[in-house]
């Protein structure tokens, strides 16, 4: 999408329908004498449709934003792209946001059309050449055959303009998002903070303000982390601040990664651990409720599910769907083990589900999983799945501590990145496990933070519907549900409402 100059006019006609100016068209045609402007226009009419799936409201919104901007002369480009000019110094936030949205739409248009044009060229060549044709033969035919030459001309135009688009630094114009990380002096946060700063969580063009929280006694360590962030000179880091007060740390945050929690000490009962962490997360829930009621929250500190429930119930002004617990680490552990067993890459494993609690009772379910497109249960032996895989996934954290003498900080940080990245940017249709507030689906009941399969869309997630549950899965899911109920009952007085179910 981009606004285009109307025929015979030097003013802007703000339209989503692309009408290539003759000057730009002729400039492209002069480089390829084997076809005429009308031929190219006919081809462009086949390929250069508007952005797929763009709603009428979105078109109107982009038109409105385009009206706030000035545009470069179209003769500077070959494919009738009319890039918006960068806003002048002192431009309003509204104008800068309009510039960002229009440039993102323009770049998306170019990417989409390049992909489509190249696929169309491959299809044409496949029909004109014998199987096994060399790359040299393909290149010759691409330019010598009149039909292919038209497509090649269009590809060259788009690649030229994609190069111009790449020169626009979108990060200069996007407003930073505010990201809080608790337990900032700890090992998980030490890995996580630098991944966020490098753009792994929110994308390579999204600036961030880092708001780091830890206990007052850890303030010197937090300062050291801040010094290292500064030393890295990350282009996407707009600011970094340290806090010991949750209320101040969470003020205005868009995303919160609650990593810090009290670890289980020698001789500490599980109930004591729950109560100790309940104090932390009830305070943090209240602080987020007051300072960032629209923030999206992932709880990493264990026991993550119940800590998440505590924070959520102490934040009545926040949507409960904005609170999640990290079970993505269990999912990636499961994917890695299945890939190793099947002798494939981890990306070949899909639709693994983690049900329930991030604890030894969790249920890593492969009933709906696929491995290189095959049903996982046709690839993985059932006895290994039940006797080895399930307990090893559940006990992986303890195994890592035994092996390296320290917890799985790096993998927990990476899983947190995956969790938030998919939530913020979308999971491209892939299933991902998240601990979310239960709503009665899957027979779980209500008021538990229970891990279920979801699909993420930018800024939201949806539970996967129509998931069948076999008797073995039902038994395993009930076991982990009961543990979560027991945990909830142990801290019911801190939830702000009576425990149920």
mmCIF file of N, CA and C in Angstrom, residues 102-199:
data_model
loop_
_atom_site.group_PDB
_atom_site.id
_atom_site.type_symbol
_atom_site.label_atom_id
_atom_site.label_comp_id
_atom_site.label_asym_id
_atom_site.label_seq_id
_atom_site.Cartn_x
_atom_site.Cartn_y
_atom_site.Cartn_z
ATOM 1 N N UNK A 102 2.619 4.309 8.044
ATOM 2 C CA UNK A 102 2.649 4.334 6.579
ATOM 3 C C UNK A 102 3.900 3.645 6.033
ATOM 4 N N UNK A 103 5.033 3.850 6.680
ATOM 5 C CA UNK A 103 6.254 3.201 6.218
ATOM 6 C C UNK A 103 6.190 1.690 6.434
ATOM 7 N N UNK A 104 5.624 1.266 7.565
ATOM 8 C CA UNK A 104 5.463 -0.172 7.813
ATOM 9 C C UNK A 104 4.565 -0.787 6.743
ATOM 10 N N UNK A 105 3.476 -0.100 6.407
ATOM 11 C CA UNK A 105 2.569 -0.599 5.369
ATOM 12 C C UNK A 105 3.271 -0.654 4.020
ATOM 13 N N UNK A 106 4.072 0.373 3.707
ATOM 14 C CA UNK A 106 4.794 0.402 2.434
ATOM 15 C C UNK A 106 5.795 -0.740 2.342
ATOM 16 N N UNK A 107 6.546 -0.941 3.424
ATOM 17 C CA UNK A 107 7.523 -2.023 3.423
ATOM 18 C C UNK A 107 6.841 -3.381 3.324
ATOM 19 N N UNK A 108 5.706 -3.529 4.004
ATOM 20 C CA UNK A 108 4.955 -4.787 3.925
ATOM 21 C C UNK A 108 4.467 -5.029 2.505
ATOM 22 N N UNK A 109 4.021 -3.953 1.839
ATOM 23 C CA UNK A 109 3.569 -4.084 0.453
ATOM 24 C C UNK A 109 4.711 -4.572 -0.433
ATOM 25 N N UNK A 110 5.869 -3.970 -0.274
ATOM 26 C CA UNK A 110 7.019 -4.359 -1.091
ATOM 27 C C UNK A 110 7.415 -5.811 -0.830
ATOM 28 N N UNK A 111 7.451 -6.206 0.446
ATOM 29 C CA UNK A 111 7.814 -7.586 0.786
ATOM 30 C C UNK A 111 6.827 -8.574 0.183
ATOM 31 N N UNK A 112 5.544 -8.238 0.303
ATOM 32 C CA UNK A 112 4.502 -9.132 -0.201
ATOM 33 C C UNK A 112 4.597 -9.291 -1.714
ATOM 34 N N UNK A 113 4.774 -8.186 -2.426
ATOM 35 C CA UNK A 113 4.815 -8.252 -3.872
ATOM 36 C C UNK A 113 6.091 -8.933 -4.381
ATOM 37 N N UNK A 114 7.209 -8.724 -3.684
ATOM 38 C CA UNK A 114 8.440 -9.419 -4.069
ATOM 39 C C UNK A 114 8.266 -10.923 -3.950
ATOM 40 N N UNK A 115 7.700 -11.358 -2.843
ATOM 41 C CA UNK A 115 7.482 -12.794 -2.636
ATOM 42 C C UNK A 115 6.565 -13.361 -3.716
ATOM 43 N N UNK A 116 5.476 -12.653 -4.004
ATOM 44 C CA UNK A 116 4.536 -13.122 -5.009
ATOM 45 C C UNK A 116 5.122 -13.142 -6.410
ATOM 46 N N UNK A 117 5.868 -12.102 -6.753
ATOM 47 C CA UNK A 117 6.449 -12.021 -8.088
ATOM 48 C C UNK A 117 7.497 -13.104 -8.308
ATOM 49 N N UNK A 118 8.328 -13.357 -7.296
ATOM 50 C CA UNK A 118 9.352 -14.395 -7.434
ATOM 51 C C UNK A 118 8.722 -15.780 -7.552
ATOM 52 N N UNK A 119 7.658 -16.012 -6.795
ATOM 53 C CA UNK A 119 6.966 -17.298 -6.889
ATOM 54 C C UNK A 119 6.341 -17.465 -8.279
ATOM 55 N N UNK A 120 5.792 -16.364 -8.816
ATOM 56 C CA UNK A 120 5.188 -16.420 -10.141
ATOM 57 C C UNK A 120 6.248 -16.686 -11.212
ATOM 58 N N UNK A 121 7.423 -16.068 -11.065
ATOM 59 C CA UNK A 121 8.506 -16.311 -12.018
ATOM 60 C C UNK A 121 8.946 -17.768 -11.975
ATOM 61 N N UNK A 122 9.086 -18.325 -10.769
ATOM 62 C CA UNK A 122 9.479 -19.737 -10.643
ATOM 63 C C UNK A 122 8.469 -20.640 -11.342
ATOM 64 N N UNK A 123 7.196 -20.313 -11.205
ATOM 65 C CA UNK A 123 6.145 -21.108 -11.833
ATOM 66 C C UNK A 123 6.243 -21.017 -13.358
ATOM 67 N N UNK A 124 6.473 -19.814 -13.884
ATOM 68 C CA UNK A 124 6.619 -19.641 -15.325
ATOM 69 C C UNK A 124 7.821 -20.424 -15.854
ATOM 70 N N UNK A 125 8.944 -20.330 -15.168
ATOM 71 C CA UNK A 125 10.150 -21.018 -15.611
ATOM 72 C C UNK A 125 9.965 -22.526 -15.585
ATOM 73 N N UNK A 126 9.250 -23.010 -14.579
ATOM 74 C CA UNK A 126 9.019 -24.456 -14.482
ATOM 75 C C UNK A 126 8.215 -24.962 -15.677
ATOM 76 N N UNK A 127 7.350 -24.117 -16.207
ATOM 77 C CA UNK A 127 6.546 -24.515 -17.354
ATOM 78 C C UNK A 127 7.246 -24.375 -18.686
ATOM 79 N N UNK A 128 8.347 -23.616 -18.703
ATOM 80 C CA UNK A 128 9.043 -23.349 -19.963
ATOM 81 C C UNK A 128 10.335 -24.129 -20.115
ATOM 82 N N UNK A 129 10.865 -24.664 -19.019
ATOM 83 C CA UNK A 129 12.146 -25.373 -19.057
ATOM 84 C C UNK A 129 11.969 -26.827 -18.646
ATOM 85 N N UNK A 130 12.861 -27.658 -19.121
ATOM 86 C CA UNK A 130 12.838 -29.064 -18.736
ATOM 87 C C UNK A 130 13.318 -29.209 -17.297
ATOM 88 N N UNK A 131 12.892 -30.293 -16.675
ATOM 89 C CA UNK A 131 13.333 -30.559 -15.302
ATOM 90 C C UNK A 131 14.851 -30.661 -15.269
ATOM 91 N N UNK A 132 15.443 -30.122 -14.222
ATOM 92 C CA UNK A 132 16.893 -30.170 -14.080
ATOM 93 C C UNK A 132 17.629 -29.066 -14.802
ATOM 94 N N UNK A 133 16.910 -28.033 -15.243
ATOM 95 C CA UNK A 133 17.567 -26.911 -15.923
ATOM 96 C C UNK A 133 18.557 -26.229 -14.995
ATOM 97 N N UNK A 134 19.667 -25.765 -15.553
ATOM 98 C CA UNK A 134 20.696 -25.116 -14.754
ATOM 99 C C UNK A 134 20.272 -23.703 -14.376
ATOM 100 N N UNK A 135 20.967 -23.130 -13.406
ATOM 101 C CA UNK A 135 20.685 -21.757 -13.001
ATOM 102 C C UNK A 135 20.955 -20.786 -14.145
ATOM 103 N N UNK A 136 21.974 -21.069 -14.941
ATOM 104 C CA UNK A 136 22.291 -20.210 -16.094
ATOM 105 C C UNK A 136 21.147 -20.230 -17.103
ATOM 106 N N UNK A 137 20.575 -21.407 -17.343
ATOM 107 C CA UNK A 137 19.440 -21.503 -18.267
ATOM 108 C C UNK A 137 18.231 -20.740 -17.729
ATOM 109 N N UNK A 138 18.020 -20.820 -16.427
ATOM 110 C CA UNK A 138 16.892 -20.098 -15.821
ATOM 111 C C UNK A 138 17.083 -18.592 -15.959
ATOM 112 N N UNK A 139 18.311 -18.124 -15.697
ATOM 113 C CA UNK A 139 18.577 -16.680 -15.803
ATOM 114 C C UNK A 139 18.383 -16.195 -17.242
ATOM 115 N N UNK A 140 18.878 -16.970 -18.217
ATOM 116 C CA UNK A 140 18.742 -16.584 -19.625
ATOM 117 C C UNK A 140 17.262 -16.509 -20.015
ATOM 118 N N UNK A 141 16.508 -17.520 -19.643
ATOM 119 C CA UNK A 141 15.088 -17.555 -19.986
ATOM 120 C C UNK A 141 14.330 -16.426 -19.298
ATOM 121 N N UNK A 142 14.720 -16.103 -18.072
ATOM 122 C CA UNK A 142 14.037 -15.047 -17.320
ATOM 123 C C UNK A 142 14.085 -13.716 -18.056
ATOM 124 N N UNK A 143 15.152 -13.476 -18.819
ATOM 125 C CA UNK A 143 15.274 -12.210 -19.547
ATOM 126 C C UNK A 143 14.913 -12.343 -21.021
ATOM 127 N N UNK A 144 15.139 -13.529 -21.608
ATOM 128 C CA UNK A 144 14.924 -13.699 -23.040
ATOM 129 C C UNK A 144 13.459 -13.949 -23.377
ATOM 130 N N UNK A 145 12.755 -14.658 -22.529
ATOM 131 C CA UNK A 145 11.343 -14.939 -22.788
ATOM 132 C C UNK A 145 10.511 -13.696 -22.468
ATOM 133 N N UNK A 146 9.681 -13.216 -23.415
ATOM 134 C CA UNK A 146 8.931 -11.970 -23.182
ATOM 135 C C UNK A 146 8.054 -12.008 -21.925
ATOM 136 N N UNK A 147 7.395 -13.139 -21.698
ATOM 137 C CA UNK A 147 6.510 -13.213 -20.528
ATOM 138 C C UNK A 147 7.316 -13.164 -19.231
ATOM 139 N N UNK A 148 8.402 -13.934 -19.186
ATOM 140 C CA UNK A 148 9.246 -13.920 -17.987
ATOM 141 C C UNK A 148 9.925 -12.565 -17.804
ATOM 142 N N UNK A 149 10.277 -11.915 -18.936
ATOM 143 C CA UNK A 149 10.959 -10.623 -18.845
ATOM 144 C C UNK A 149 10.087 -9.575 -18.165
ATOM 145 N N UNK A 150 8.789 -9.637 -18.397
ATOM 146 C CA UNK A 150 7.880 -8.698 -17.731
ATOM 147 C C UNK A 150 7.935 -8.887 -16.220
ATOM 148 N N UNK A 151 7.931 -10.162 -15.811
ATOM 149 C CA UNK A 151 7.976 -10.447 -14.375
ATOM 150 C C UNK A 151 9.317 -10.016 -13.797
ATOM 151 N N UNK A 152 10.419 -10.293 -14.520
ATOM 152 C CA UNK A 152 11.745 -9.895 -14.056
ATOM 153 C C UNK A 152 11.842 -8.381 -13.905
ATOM 154 N N UNK A 153 11.224 -7.642 -14.839
ATOM 155 C CA UNK A 153 11.250 -6.190 -14.733
ATOM 156 C C UNK A 153 10.576 -5.733 -13.458
ATOM 157 N N UNK A 154 9.452 -6.343 -13.157
ATOM 158 C CA UNK A 154 8.714 -5.972 -11.952
ATOM 159 C C UNK A 154 9.504 -6.327 -10.698
ATOM 160 N N UNK A 155 10.168 -7.486 -10.707
ATOM 161 C CA UNK A 155 11.001 -7.884 -9.569
ATOM 162 C C UNK A 155 12.125 -6.884 -9.377
ATOM 163 N N UNK A 156 12.757 -6.453 -10.469
ATOM 164 C CA UNK A 156 13.835 -5.468 -10.361
ATOM 165 C C UNK A 156 13.339 -4.144 -9.796
ATOM 166 N N UNK A 157 12.167 -3.735 -10.213
ATOM 167 C CA UNK A 157 11.582 -2.508 -9.674
ATOM 168 C C UNK A 157 11.406 -2.613 -8.155
ATOM 169 N N UNK A 158 10.784 -3.731 -7.761
ATOM 170 C CA UNK A 158 10.495 -3.906 -6.339
ATOM 171 C C UNK A 158 11.769 -4.005 -5.512
ATOM 172 N N UNK A 159 12.766 -4.714 -6.032
ATOM 173 C CA UNK A 159 14.022 -4.844 -5.285
ATOM 174 C C UNK A 159 14.715 -3.496 -5.156
ATOM 175 N N UNK A 160 14.641 -2.690 -6.207
ATOM 176 C CA UNK A 160 15.218 -1.343 -6.145
ATOM 177 C C UNK A 160 14.545 -0.539 -5.038
ATOM 178 N N UNK A 161 13.218 -0.570 -5.014
ATOM 179 C CA UNK A 161 12.484 0.243 -4.052
ATOM 180 C C UNK A 161 12.549 -0.335 -2.646
ATOM 181 N N UNK A 162 12.678 -1.666 -2.549
ATOM 182 C CA UNK A 162 12.875 -2.271 -1.233
ATOM 183 C C UNK A 162 14.189 -1.793 -0.629
ATOM 184 N N UNK A 163 15.183 -1.581 -1.492
ATOM 185 C CA UNK A 163 16.452 -1.028 -1.010
ATOM 186 C C UNK A 163 16.291 0.376 -0.474
ATOM 187 N N UNK A 164 15.465 1.190 -1.142
ATOM 188 C CA UNK A 164 15.188 2.535 -0.630
ATOM 189 C C UNK A 164 14.454 2.463 0.697
ATOM 190 N N UNK A 165 13.471 1.550 0.780
ATOM 191 C CA UNK A 165 12.691 1.430 2.009
ATOM 192 C C UNK A 165 13.559 1.016 3.181
ATOM 193 N N UNK A 166 14.553 0.158 2.900
ATOM 194 C CA UNK A 166 15.415 -0.329 3.971
ATOM 195 C C UNK A 166 16.251 0.781 4.595
ATOM 196 N N UNK A 167 16.406 1.899 3.864
ATOM 197 C CA UNK A 167 17.207 3.006 4.390
ATOM 198 C C UNK A 167 16.470 3.785 5.481
ATOM 199 N N UNK A 168 15.163 3.577 5.567
ATOM 200 C CA UNK A 168 14.398 4.264 6.602
ATOM 201 C C UNK A 168 14.565 3.517 7.916
ATOM 202 N N UNK A 169 15.057 4.179 8.910
ATOM 203 C CA UNK A 169 15.278 3.562 10.214
ATOM 204 C C UNK A 169 13.996 3.690 11.030
ATOM 205 N N UNK A 170 13.190 2.626 11.027
ATOM 206 C CA UNK A 170 11.898 2.696 11.705
ATOM 207 C C UNK A 170 12.042 2.901 13.208
ATOM 208 N N UNK A 171 13.144 2.391 13.760
ATOM 209 C CA UNK A 171 13.335 2.518 15.201
ATOM 210 C C UNK A 171 13.440 3.979 15.642
ATOM 211 N N UNK A 172 13.814 4.871 14.709
ATOM 212 C CA UNK A 172 13.914 6.292 15.067
ATOM 213 C C UNK A 172 12.543 6.898 15.316
ATOM 214 N N UNK A 173 11.501 6.272 14.748
ATOM 215 C CA UNK A 173 10.192 6.917 14.767
ATOM 216 C C UNK A 173 9.171 6.189 15.625
ATOM 217 N N UNK A 174 9.435 4.949 15.969
ATOM 218 C CA UNK A 174 8.514 4.237 16.851
ATOM 219 C C UNK A 174 8.697 4.729 18.284
ATOM 220 N N UNK A 175 7.602 4.878 18.990
ATOM 221 C CA UNK A 175 7.685 5.239 20.404
ATOM 222 C C UNK A 175 8.188 4.038 21.188
ATOM 223 N N UNK A 176 9.064 4.252 22.183
ATOM 224 C CA UNK A 176 9.564 3.128 22.979
ATOM 225 C C UNK A 176 8.439 2.486 23.782
ATOM 226 N N UNK A 177 8.557 1.183 24.008
ATOM 227 C CA UNK A 177 7.679 0.502 24.950
ATOM 228 C C UNK A 177 8.429 0.394 26.278
ATOM 229 N N UNK A 178 7.686 0.483 27.361
ATOM 230 C CA UNK A 178 8.272 0.423 28.699
ATOM 231 C C UNK A 178 8.207 -1.010 29.214
ATOM 232 N N UNK A 179 9.358 -1.562 29.559
ATOM 233 C CA UNK A 179 9.453 -2.967 29.949
ATOM 234 C C UNK A 179 10.066 -3.070 31.344
ATOM 235 N N UNK A 180 9.334 -3.663 32.260
ATOM 236 C CA UNK A 180 9.845 -3.882 33.615
ATOM 237 C C UNK A 180 10.367 -5.308 33.743
ATOM 238 N N UNK A 181 11.496 -5.445 34.418
ATOM 239 C CA UNK A 181 12.059 -6.753 34.730
ATOM 240 C C UNK A 181 12.370 -6.771 36.213
ATOM 241 N N UNK A 182 11.770 -7.711 36.939
ATOM 242 C CA UNK A 182 12.049 -7.821 38.375
ATOM 243 C C UNK A 182 13.135 -8.872 38.608
ATOM 244 N N UNK A 183 13.685 -8.860 39.827
ATOM 245 C CA UNK A 183 14.809 -9.749 40.091
ATOM 246 C C UNK A 183 15.985 -9.398 39.204
ATOM 247 N N UNK A 184 16.160 -8.095 38.964
ATOM 248 C CA UNK A 184 17.096 -7.620 37.942
ATOM 249 C C UNK A 184 18.552 -7.961 38.239
ATOM 250 N N UNK A 185 18.866 -8.272 39.498
ATOM 251 C CA UNK A 185 20.239 -8.633 39.844
ATOM 252 C C UNK A 185 20.486 -10.132 39.728
ATOM 253 N N UNK A 186 19.438 -10.900 39.430
ATOM 254 C CA UNK A 186 19.552 -12.356 39.377
ATOM 255 C C UNK A 186 20.065 -12.868 38.043
ATOM 256 N N UNK A 187 20.278 -14.188 37.979
ATOM 257 C CA UNK A 187 20.890 -14.796 36.800
ATOM 258 C C UNK A 187 19.954 -14.844 35.598
ATOM 259 N N UNK A 188 18.671 -15.141 35.817
ATOM 260 C CA UNK A 188 17.742 -15.163 34.685
ATOM 261 C C UNK A 188 17.643 -13.769 34.078
ATOM 262 N N UNK A 189 17.456 -12.777 34.926
ATOM 263 C CA UNK A 189 17.337 -11.402 34.445
ATOM 264 C C UNK A 189 18.618 -10.946 33.753
ATOM 265 N N UNK A 190 19.755 -11.406 34.234
ATOM 266 C CA UNK A 190 21.031 -11.004 33.632
ATOM 267 C C UNK A 190 21.097 -11.435 32.165
ATOM 268 N N UNK A 191 20.507 -12.584 31.852
ATOM 269 C CA UNK A 191 20.438 -13.019 30.460
ATOM 270 C C UNK A 191 19.292 -12.338 29.726
ATOM 271 N N UNK A 192 18.152 -12.207 30.395
ATOM 272 C CA UNK A 192 16.943 -11.687 29.762
ATOM 273 C C UNK A 192 17.080 -10.225 29.342
ATOM 274 N N UNK A 193 17.629 -9.409 30.207
ATOM 275 C CA UNK A 193 17.708 -7.964 29.955
ATOM 276 C C UNK A 193 18.440 -7.662 28.652
ATOM 277 N N UNK A 194 19.524 -8.373 28.394
ATOM 278 C CA UNK A 194 20.315 -8.106 27.194
ATOM 279 C C UNK A 194 19.612 -8.611 25.932
ATOM 280 N N UNK A 195 18.795 -9.651 26.072
ATOM 281 C CA UNK A 195 18.000 -10.120 24.936
ATOM 282 C C UNK A 195 16.921 -9.099 24.578
ATOM 283 N N UNK A 196 16.289 -8.525 25.590
ATOM 284 C CA UNK A 196 15.288 -7.475 25.345
ATOM 285 C C UNK A 196 15.952 -6.276 24.677
ATOM 286 N N UNK A 197 17.106 -5.887 25.213
ATOM 287 C CA UNK A 197 17.818 -4.716 24.689
ATOM 288 C C UNK A 197 18.249 -4.915 23.239
ATOM 289 N N UNK A 198 18.529 -6.153 22.850
ATOM 290 C CA UNK A 198 18.993 -6.439 21.495
ATOM 291 C C UNK A 198 17.849 -6.575 20.497
ATOM 292 N N UNK A 199 16.597 -6.505 20.964
ATOM 293 C CA UNK A 199 15.459 -6.560 20.056
ATOM 294 C C UNK A 199 14.870 -7.935 19.858
#
